[in-house]
mmCIF file of C-alpha atoms in Angstrom:
data_model
loop_
_atom_site.group_PDB
_atom_site.id
_atom_site.type_symbol
_atom_site.label_atom_id
_atom_site.label_comp_id
_atom_site.label_asym_id
_atom_site.label_seq_id
_atom_site.Cartn_x
_atom_site.Cartn_y
_atom_site.Cartn_z
ATOM 1 C CA UNK A 1 114.741 75.825 71.592
ATOM 2 C CA UNK A 2 113.986 79.201 73.170
ATOM 3 C CA UNK A 3 110.819 80.568 72.422
ATOM 4 C CA UNK A 4 110.886 83.476 70.154
ATOM 5 C CA UNK A 5 107.166 84.690 70.155
ATOM 6 C CA UNK A 6 107.682 88.006 68.137
ATOM 7 C CA UNK A 7 110.124 89.750 65.845
ATOM 8 C CA UNK A 8 110.357 93.432 64.360
ATOM 9 C CA UNK A 9 109.570 94.390 60.963
ATOM 10 C CA UNK A 10 110.845 97.811 61.029
ATOM 11 C CA UNK A 11 108.955 99.335 63.842
ATOM 12 C CA UNK A 12 106.330 96.976 63.891
ATOM 13 C CA UNK A 13 106.047 93.813 66.370
ATOM 14 C CA UNK A 14 104.909 90.913 64.781
ATOM 15 C CA UNK A 15 103.967 87.583 66.750
ATOM 16 C CA UNK A 16 102.389 86.458 69.978
ATOM 17 C CA UNK A 17 100.630 89.360 71.822
ATOM 18 C CA UNK A 18 100.204 91.884 68.969
ATOM 19 C CA UNK A 19 97.603 92.332 66.326
ATOM 20 C CA UNK A 20 97.842 90.183 63.147
ATOM 21 C CA UNK A 21 100.122 91.635 60.368
ATOM 22 C CA UNK A 22 98.236 91.517 56.772
ATOM 23 C CA UNK A 23 100.379 91.312 54.064
ATOM 24 C CA UNK A 24 98.896 92.270 50.925
ATOM 25 C CA UNK A 25 100.745 90.299 48.260
ATOM 26 C CA UNK A 26 100.947 92.378 44.916
ATOM 27 C CA UNK A 27 103.275 89.523 43.575
ATOM 28 C CA UNK A 28 103.112 89.685 39.778
ATOM 29 C CA UNK A 29 99.667 91.293 39.566
ATOM 30 C CA UNK A 30 101.299 94.282 38.051
ATOM 31 C CA UNK A 31 102.173 92.346 34.955
ATOM 32 C CA UNK A 32 105.446 94.253 34.740
ATOM 33 C CA UNK A 33 103.896 97.637 34.630
ATOM 34 C CA UNK A 34 105.428 99.722 37.370
ATOM 35 C CA UNK A 35 102.284 102.217 37.084
ATOM 36 C CA UNK A 36 100.017 99.453 38.192
ATOM 37 C CA UNK A 37 102.357 98.500 41.181
ATOM 38 C CA UNK A 38 102.092 102.295 42.529
ATOM 39 C CA UNK A 39 98.609 102.000 42.053
ATOM 40 C CA UNK A 40 98.245 98.956 44.170
ATOM 41 C CA UNK A 41 100.565 100.269 46.683
ATOM 42 C CA UNK A 42 98.470 103.292 47.185
ATOM 43 C CA UNK A 43 95.206 101.410 47.256
ATOM 44 C CA UNK A 44 96.822 99.060 49.872
ATOM 45 C CA UNK A 45 97.980 102.029 52.088
ATOM 46 C CA UNK A 46 94.549 103.545 51.706
ATOM 47 C CA UNK A 47 92.715 100.250 52.733
ATOM 48 C CA UNK A 48 94.945 100.531 56.140
ATOM 49 C CA UNK A 49 97.514 97.801 55.056
ATOM 50 C CA UNK A 50 101.034 98.028 56.722
ATOM 51 C CA UNK A 51 102.836 95.802 54.571
ATOM 52 C CA UNK A 52 102.892 94.893 50.674
ATOM 53 C CA UNK A 53 104.946 92.039 49.054
ATOM 54 C CA UNK A 54 106.326 91.558 45.824
ATOM 55 C CA UNK A 55 108.155 88.863 43.866
ATOM 56 C CA UNK A 56 111.769 89.336 42.639
ATOM 57 C CA UNK A 57 112.433 87.300 39.701
ATOM 58 C CA UNK A 58 115.951 87.275 37.769
ATOM 59 C CA UNK A 59 114.855 84.792 35.111
ATOM 60 C CA UNK A 60 118.176 83.327 33.734
ATOM 61 C CA UNK A 61 119.124 82.957 37.532
ATOM 62 C CA UNK A 62 115.848 81.439 38.352
ATOM 63 C CA UNK A 63 114.986 78.713 35.838
ATOM 64 C CA UNK A 64 116.438 76.244 33.430
ATOM 65 C CA UNK A 65 115.240 76.499 29.587
ATOM 66 C CA UNK A 66 113.004 73.788 30.298
ATOM 67 C CA UNK A 67 110.662 75.890 32.090
ATOM 68 C CA UNK A 68 109.747 77.239 28.681
ATOM 69 C CA UNK A 69 107.697 74.078 28.640
ATOM 70 C CA UNK A 70 105.859 74.303 31.920
ATOM 71 C CA UNK A 71 102.574 75.867 31.783
ATOM 72 C CA UNK A 72 101.121 76.461 35.583
ATOM 73 C CA UNK A 73 97.590 75.245 36.393
ATOM 74 C CA UNK A 74 96.380 78.979 36.693
ATOM 75 C CA UNK A 75 97.696 79.869 33.675
ATOM 76 C CA UNK A 76 97.738 79.406 29.649
ATOM 77 C CA UNK A 77 101.408 80.183 29.134
ATOM 78 C CA UNK A 78 104.644 78.960 30.207
ATOM 79 C CA UNK A 79 106.015 79.965 33.694
ATOM 80 C CA UNK A 80 109.036 81.353 31.822
ATOM 81 C CA UNK A 81 106.713 83.459 29.722
ATOM 82 C CA UNK A 82 104.746 84.788 32.746
ATOM 83 C CA UNK A 83 107.783 85.607 34.564
ATOM 84 C CA UNK A 84 109.827 87.229 31.875
ATOM 85 C CA UNK A 85 106.835 89.612 31.338
ATOM 86 C CA UNK A 86 106.221 90.340 34.846
ATOM 87 C CA UNK A 87 109.620 90.642 36.181
ATOM 88 C CA UNK A 88 111.288 94.063 36.991
ATOM 89 C CA UNK A 89 114.948 95.415 36.566
ATOM 90 C CA UNK A 90 116.945 96.221 39.664
ATOM 91 C CA UNK A 91 116.435 99.943 39.024
ATOM 92 C CA UNK A 92 112.566 99.435 39.057
ATOM 93 C CA UNK A 93 112.810 97.227 42.305
ATOM 94 C CA UNK A 94 114.809 100.158 43.845
ATOM 95 C CA UNK A 95 111.915 102.608 42.709
ATOM 96 C CA UNK A 96 109.170 100.133 44.264
ATOM 97 C CA UNK A 97 110.909 99.839 47.383
ATOM 98 C CA UNK A 98 111.551 103.563 47.553
ATOM 99 C CA UNK A 99 107.838 104.298 46.799
ATOM 100 C CA UNK A 100 106.636 101.657 49.389
ATOM 101 C CA UNK A 101 108.827 103.220 52.024
ATOM 102 C CA UNK A 102 107.873 106.782 51.025
ATOM 103 C CA UNK A 103 104.195 105.754 51.712
ATOM 104 C CA UNK A 104 104.930 104.573 55.271
ATOM 105 C CA UNK A 105 104.524 100.864 54.386
ATOM 106 C CA UNK A 106 106.973 97.843 55.022
ATOM 107 C CA UNK A 107 108.462 96.415 51.808
ATOM 108 C CA UNK A 108 108.754 92.874 51.389
ATOM 109 C CA UNK A 109 109.572 90.534 48.489
ATOM 110 C CA UNK A 110 110.418 87.146 47.712
ATOM 111 C CA UNK A 111 113.416 86.116 45.811
ATOM 112 C CA UNK A 112 113.222 83.254 43.521
ATOM 113 C CA UNK A 113 116.766 82.871 42.847
ATOM 114 C CA UNK A 114 120.458 83.550 44.147
ATOM 115 C CA UNK A 115 120.702 86.681 41.983
ATOM 116 C CA UNK A 116 117.243 87.848 43.316
ATOM 117 C CA UNK A 117 118.162 87.446 46.956
ATOM 118 C CA UNK A 118 121.556 89.101 46.277
ATOM 119 C CA UNK A 119 119.782 91.894 44.673
ATOM 120 C CA UNK A 120 117.423 92.473 47.440
ATOM 121 C CA UNK A 121 120.250 92.712 49.843
ATOM 122 C CA UNK A 122 121.905 95.302 47.464
ATOM 123 C CA UNK A 123 118.697 97.127 47.605
ATOM 124 C CA UNK A 124 118.409 97.214 51.615
ATOM 125 C CA UNK A 125 115.861 94.810 52.280
ATOM 126 C CA UNK A 126 114.963 94.616 55.877
ATOM 127 C CA UNK A 127 113.321 91.428 55.710
ATOM 128 C CA UNK A 128 112.861 88.389 53.571
ATOM 129 C CA UNK A 129 109.753 86.368 52.446
ATOM 130 C CA UNK A 130 110.586 83.009 51.054
ATOM 131 C CA UNK A 131 107.628 81.152 48.816
ATOM 132 C CA UNK A 132 106.465 77.684 49.280
ATOM 133 C CA UNK A 133 108.469 76.588 46.194
ATOM 134 C CA UNK A 134 111.683 77.540 47.926
ATOM 135 C CA UNK A 135 110.897 75.978 51.368
ATOM 136 C CA UNK A 136 112.825 73.165 50.512
ATOM 137 C CA UNK A 137 115.459 75.029 48.665
ATOM 138 C CA UNK A 138 117.829 74.832 51.178
ATOM 139 C CA UNK A 139 120.759 76.446 49.427
ATOM 140 C CA UNK A 140 118.422 79.654 48.922
ATOM 141 C CA UNK A 141 117.220 79.459 52.561
ATOM 142 C CA UNK A 142 120.789 79.379 53.780
ATOM 143 C CA UNK A 143 121.759 82.194 51.622
ATOM 144 C CA UNK A 144 118.871 84.328 52.966
ATOM 145 C CA UNK A 145 119.497 83.262 56.267
ATOM 146 C CA UNK A 146 123.229 84.701 56.093
ATOM 147 C CA UNK A 147 121.706 88.261 55.656
ATOM 148 C CA UNK A 148 120.674 87.923 59.211
ATOM 149 C CA UNK A 149 117.358 89.551 58.710
ATOM 150 C CA UNK A 150 113.915 88.202 59.627
ATOM 151 C CA UNK A 151 112.477 85.457 57.450
ATOM 152 C CA UNK A 152 108.887 84.735 56.680
ATOM 153 C CA UNK A 153 108.788 81.162 55.183
ATOM 154 C CA UNK A 154 105.600 79.669 53.430
ATOM 155 C CA UNK A 155 105.251 76.082 53.890
ATOM 156 C CA UNK A 156 102.969 74.899 50.992
ATOM 157 C CA UNK A 157 103.798 71.553 49.334
ATOM 158 C CA UNK A 158 106.140 70.707 52.310
ATOM 159 C CA UNK A 159 106.037 68.178 55.178
ATOM 160 C CA UNK A 160 107.093 68.653 58.840
ATOM 161 C CA UNK A 161 110.302 67.142 58.334
ATOM 162 C CA UNK A 162 111.354 69.193 55.107
ATOM 163 C CA UNK A 163 110.249 72.344 56.876
ATOM 164 C CA UNK A 164 112.427 71.222 59.757
ATOM 165 C CA UNK A 165 115.568 71.259 57.685
ATOM 166 C CA UNK A 166 115.057 75.096 56.780
ATOM 167 C CA UNK A 167 114.121 75.855 60.375
ATOM 168 C CA UNK A 168 117.376 74.476 61.359
ATOM 169 C CA UNK A 169 119.171 76.690 59.015
ATOM 170 C CA UNK A 170 117.319 79.457 60.369
ATOM 171 C CA UNK A 171 118.244 78.731 63.696
ATOM 172 C CA UNK A 172 121.763 78.059 62.884
ATOM 173 C CA UNK A 173 122.101 81.734 61.678
ATOM 174 C CA UNK A 174 119.995 83.042 64.657
ATOM 175 C CA UNK A 175 117.336 84.929 62.717
ATOM 176 C CA UNK A 176 113.920 85.693 63.883
ATOM 177 C CA UNK A 177 111.557 83.734 61.658
ATOM 178 C CA UNK A 178 107.818 83.031 60.824
ATOM 179 C CA UNK A 179 106.072 79.898 59.378
ATOM 180 C CA UNK A 180 103.163 80.395 57.264
ATOM 181 C CA UNK A 181 100.961 77.410 56.687
ATOM 182 C CA UNK A 182 99.790 77.139 53.041
ATOM 183 C CA UNK A 183 98.120 75.200 50.402
ATOM 184 C CA UNK A 184 99.417 75.598 47.094
ATOM 185 C CA UNK A 185 96.359 75.324 45.060
ATOM 186 C CA UNK A 186 94.819 78.222 42.902
ATOM 187 C CA UNK A 187 92.291 78.753 44.216
ATOM 188 C CA UNK A 188 92.206 76.641 47.276
ATOM 189 C CA UNK A 189 88.876 75.048 48.480
ATOM 190 C CA UNK A 190 87.857 75.411 51.807
ATOM 191 C CA UNK A 191 88.227 71.721 52.453
ATOM 192 C CA UNK A 192 91.864 71.899 51.553
ATOM 193 C CA UNK A 193 92.914 74.740 53.689
ATOM 194 C CA UNK A 194 93.707 72.583 56.729
ATOM 195 C CA UNK A 195 93.756 75.467 59.507
ATOM 196 C CA UNK A 196 94.532 72.462 62.041
ATOM 197 C CA UNK A 197 98.232 72.611 60.711
ATOM 198 C CA UNK A 198 98.677 76.002 62.540
ATOM 199 C CA UNK A 199 98.632 73.783 65.869
ATOM 200 C CA UNK A 200 100.941 71.592 64.301
ATOM 201 C CA UNK A 201 103.441 74.017 63.106
ATOM 202 C CA UNK A 202 103.116 75.616 66.581
ATOM 203 C CA UNK A 203 103.859 72.528 68.648
ATOM 204 C CA UNK A 204 106.648 71.345 66.285
ATOM 205 C CA UNK A 205 108.499 74.729 66.059
ATOM 206 C CA UNK A 206 107.649 76.650 69.289
ATOM 207 C CA UNK A 207 110.226 79.479 68.466
ATOM 208 C CA UNK A 208 108.512 80.373 65.336
ATOM 209 C CA UNK A 209 105.911 83.116 64.690
ATOM 210 C CA UNK A 210 102.931 81.184 63.002
ATOM 211 C CA UNK A 211 100.700 82.551 60.175
ATOM 212 C CA UNK A 212 98.626 81.781 57.100
ATOM 213 C CA UNK A 213 99.269 82.190 53.737
ATOM 214 C CA UNK A 214 95.810 81.759 51.645
ATOM 215 C CA UNK A 215 94.764 81.216 48.371
ATOM 216 C CA UNK A 216 90.924 80.912 48.776
ATOM 217 C CA UNK A 217 88.717 83.210 47.022
ATOM 218 C CA UNK A 218 87.370 84.848 50.243
ATOM 219 C CA UNK A 219 88.682 86.280 53.563
ATOM 220 C CA UNK A 220 87.250 83.527 55.749
ATOM 221 C CA UNK A 221 89.796 81.087 56.283
ATOM 222 C CA UNK A 222 92.371 83.832 57.353
ATOM 223 C CA UNK A 223 89.874 85.029 60.002
ATOM 224 C CA UNK A 224 89.472 81.704 61.285
ATOM 225 C CA UNK A 225 93.209 81.314 61.524
ATOM 226 C CA UNK A 226 93.406 84.587 63.793
ATOM 227 C CA UNK A 227 91.029 82.790 66.148
ATOM 228 C CA UNK A 228 93.639 79.825 66.237
ATOM 229 C CA UNK A 229 96.502 82.286 66.838
ATOM 230 C CA UNK A 230 98.038 83.294 63.424
ATOM 231 C CA UNK A 231 99.912 86.331 63.749
ATOM 232 C CA UNK A 232 100.434 86.644 59.983
ATOM 233 C CA UNK A 233 97.880 86.901 57.289
ATOM 234 C CA UNK A 234 98.943 86.878 53.476
ATOM 235 C CA UNK A 235 96.781 87.048 50.660
ATOM 236 C CA UNK A 236 97.229 88.296 47.001
ATOM 237 C CA UNK A 237 96.097 91.769 46.425
ATOM 238 C CA UNK A 238 94.995 93.954 43.372
ATOM 239 C CA UNK A 239 93.490 97.050 42.644
ATOM 240 C CA UNK A 240 91.034 95.649 40.087
ATOM 241 C CA UNK A 241 89.899 92.190 39.371
ATOM 242 C CA UNK A 242 89.331 92.996 35.837
ATOM 243 C CA UNK A 243 92.899 93.307 35.119
ATOM 244 C CA UNK A 244 94.815 90.376 33.388
ATOM 245 C CA UNK A 245 97.150 88.202 35.250
ATOM 246 C CA UNK A 246 97.208 84.187 36.743
ATOM 247 C CA UNK A 247 96.758 85.416 40.557
ATOM 248 C CA UNK A 248 93.954 87.838 39.795
ATOM 249 C CA UNK A 249 91.168 85.389 40.484
ATOM 250 C CA UNK A 250 92.319 84.639 44.056
ATOM 251 C CA UNK A 251 93.140 88.187 44.910
ATOM 252 C CA UNK A 252 91.456 90.790 47.246
ATOM 253 C CA UNK A 253 90.322 94.193 46.159
ATOM 254 C CA UNK A 254 90.830 97.181 48.182
ATOM 255 C CA UNK A 255 87.616 96.770 50.127
ATOM 256 C CA UNK A 256 88.087 93.348 50.876
ATOM 257 C CA UNK A 257 91.715 94.079 52.096
ATOM 258 C CA UNK A 258 90.075 96.757 54.303
ATOM 259 C CA UNK A 259 87.597 94.206 55.759
ATOM 260 C CA UNK A 260 90.318 91.613 56.206
ATOM 261 C CA UNK A 261 92.353 94.183 58.390
ATOM 262 C CA UNK A 262 89.544 95.252 60.512
ATOM 263 C CA UNK A 263 87.891 91.855 61.174
ATOM 264 C CA UNK A 264 91.215 90.368 61.835
ATOM 265 C CA UNK A 265 91.991 93.192 64.703
ATOM 266 C CA UNK A 266 88.325 92.364 65.939
ATOM 267 C CA UNK A 267 88.975 88.559 66.225
ATOM 268 C CA UNK A 268 92.381 88.983 67.703
ATOM 269 C CA UNK A 269 91.060 91.378 70.368
ATOM 270 C CA UNK A 270 88.060 89.008 71.036
ATOM 271 C CA UNK A 271 90.529 85.828 71.277
ATOM 272 C CA UNK A 272 91.953 84.506 74.600
ATOM 273 C CA UNK A 273 90.586 85.218 78.018
ATOM 274 C CA UNK A 274 88.615 82.646 80.182
ATOM 275 C CA UNK A 275 85.146 81.973 81.310
ATOM 276 C CA UNK A 276 84.012 83.978 84.495
ATOM 277 C CA UNK A 277 82.328 87.019 85.697
ATOM 278 C CA UNK A 278 83.688 90.422 84.657
ATOM 279 C CA UNK A 279 83.402 93.369 86.964
ATOM 280 C CA UNK A 280 81.930 95.358 83.945
ATOM 281 C CA UNK A 281 79.093 92.628 83.747
ATOM 282 C CA UNK A 282 77.593 94.201 87.344
ATOM 283 C CA UNK A 283 75.154 96.677 86.034
ATOM 284 C CA UNK A 284 73.671 94.026 83.962
ATOM 285 C CA UNK A 285 73.614 91.591 86.632
ATOM 286 C CA UNK A 286 71.779 94.146 88.554
ATOM 287 C CA UNK A 287 68.659 93.901 86.218
ATOM 288 C CA UNK A 288 69.367 90.464 84.539
ATOM 289 C CA UNK A 289 69.536 88.240 87.548
ATOM 290 C CA UNK A 290 66.458 86.857 89.413
ATOM 291 C CA UNK A 291 66.084 87.015 93.110
ATOM 292 C CA UNK A 292 63.430 85.514 95.549
ATOM 293 C CA UNK A 293 60.429 87.582 95.741
ATOM 294 C CA UNK A 294 56.942 87.124 97.888
ATOM 295 C CA UNK A 295 54.205 85.946 95.416
ATOM 296 C CA UNK A 296 51.569 86.785 97.853
ATOM 297 C CA UNK A 297 51.262 88.435 101.252
ATOM 298 C CA UNK A 298 53.123 86.003 103.749
ATOM 299 C CA UNK A 299 52.105 85.905 107.573
ATOM 300 C CA UNK A 300 54.611 85.859 110.337
ATOM 301 C CA UNK A 301 55.768 82.365 111.104
ATOM 302 C CA UNK A 302 54.368 81.100 107.533
ATOM 303 C CA UNK A 303 56.415 78.206 105.870
ATOM 304 C CA UNK A 304 57.771 79.308 102.527
ATOM 305 C CA UNK A 305 56.540 77.331 99.593
ATOM 306 C CA UNK A 306 56.458 77.283 95.743
ATOM 307 C CA UNK A 307 53.011 78.917 96.347
ATOM 308 C CA UNK A 308 53.980 82.038 98.169
ATOM 309 C CA UNK A 309 57.549 82.745 96.916
ATOM 310 C CA UNK A 310 58.977 82.569 93.276
ATOM 311 C CA UNK A 311 62.108 84.198 91.576
ATOM 312 C CA UNK A 312 61.801 87.585 89.663
ATOM 313 C CA UNK A 313 63.926 90.419 88.190
ATOM 314 C CA UNK A 314 65.836 92.424 89.272
ATOM 315 C CA UNK A 315 68.842 90.997 90.658
ATOM 316 C CA UNK A 316 69.296 93.720 93.381
ATOM 317 C CA UNK A 317 67.909 91.457 96.055
ATOM 318 C CA UNK A 318 69.802 89.309 99.002
ATOM 319 C CA UNK A 319 68.426 86.103 98.252
ATOM 320 C CA UNK A 320 69.361 85.030 94.572
ATOM 321 C CA UNK A 321 67.442 82.531 92.216
ATOM 322 C CA UNK A 322 70.339 79.917 92.865
ATOM 323 C CA UNK A 323 69.413 79.716 96.571
ATOM 324 C CA UNK A 324 65.495 79.469 95.821
ATOM 325 C CA UNK A 325 65.299 75.739 96.667
ATOM 326 C CA UNK A 326 67.430 75.852 99.664
ATOM 327 C CA UNK A 327 64.970 78.168 101.305
ATOM 328 C CA UNK A 328 61.755 76.339 100.984
ATOM 329 C CA UNK A 329 60.437 74.951 104.202
ATOM 330 C CA UNK A 330 61.935 77.838 106.155
ATOM 331 C CA UNK A 331 59.507 80.067 108.106
ATOM 332 C CA UNK A 332 59.283 83.768 108.139
ATOM 333 C CA UNK A 333 60.216 85.908 111.282
ATOM 334 C CA UNK A 334 57.994 88.707 110.222
ATOM 335 C CA UNK A 335 55.153 89.386 107.781
ATOM 336 C CA UNK A 336 55.990 89.955 104.152
ATOM 337 C CA UNK A 337 54.097 91.756 101.571
ATOM 338 C CA UNK A 338 53.431 90.561 98.166
ATOM 339 C CA UNK A 339 56.142 91.755 95.624
ATOM 340 C CA UNK A 340 58.655 92.530 98.262
ATOM 341 C CA UNK A 341 62.341 90.731 97.814
ATOM 342 C CA UNK A 342 62.988 88.596 100.576
ATOM 343 C CA UNK A 343 66.046 89.258 103.036
ATOM 344 C CA UNK A 344 68.048 86.704 104.869
ATOM 345 C CA UNK A 345 67.109 88.438 108.343
ATOM 346 C CA UNK A 346 63.222 88.051 107.333
ATOM 347 C CA UNK A 347 63.802 84.166 107.777
ATOM 348 C CA UNK A 348 64.093 81.937 110.674
#
């Protein structure tokens, strides 16, 4: 499998060698109110975010009537009723996409059905996000892959084997793709995040861009993921945590989103490299290193001992502290005054 370390979302390169992309998942936090959605788009942009994500729900094509009896763990009403209330029409989604792009952000949405995927394609979606619940919905994965656009696939509730089937579909259509490790618990306790899975995904799927879709209540796991090579970070986002909605408790507010963007870039820049001495460290070396110095006046021909030499700053002398023991027992060619740094030419 050829390594595809990055792909483009519009003008933005995402993947190995590029700063992490933070996706602010507005999702259904708008509760069906398009003005709330506009507010969150504006607030995400002001926080420095480059990409916002929504969810596309066409209820009758997405769910069987039995969904009216299923209540999610983070809600008090059926999944049918939640999504019915929070879904937008095609015209409203077109407005959303236009507004996002007018603000200079990248528009992403997750289709939860065939009708939603076809709608997004009609609207000119430039890439697709597939949620964890659809990771093993291979007919939907294949439909989205057939559009030949980049795909970001969340992998919560799935094993390496079940993810592999979707990856094979994406490879068949030769679309660039990312895999986001995810734990589908709301909220996710730190002990259930399992950042070690990032390495596992990278090893199993070397052609995938790797990232984290996180449902914790803080940005900390996302920052840890950057240090482990995550190229995409996705978290729920809201303008105001006092708003109603099942995902609000695990959502970032604007200040936290801003911190995530700034901190993730800092960690990305600080990652990598190897141990060694940088040229830029030389000014510090000059004062911080120690060199061999005469502790007292030393006569010509005197033997160097622990009593008459020691190591002191600055590091500008010829004989460094690391060579101190090697010169003990040698004799001096000349007299050396107390406090002087020793030179090689002073020794026999």
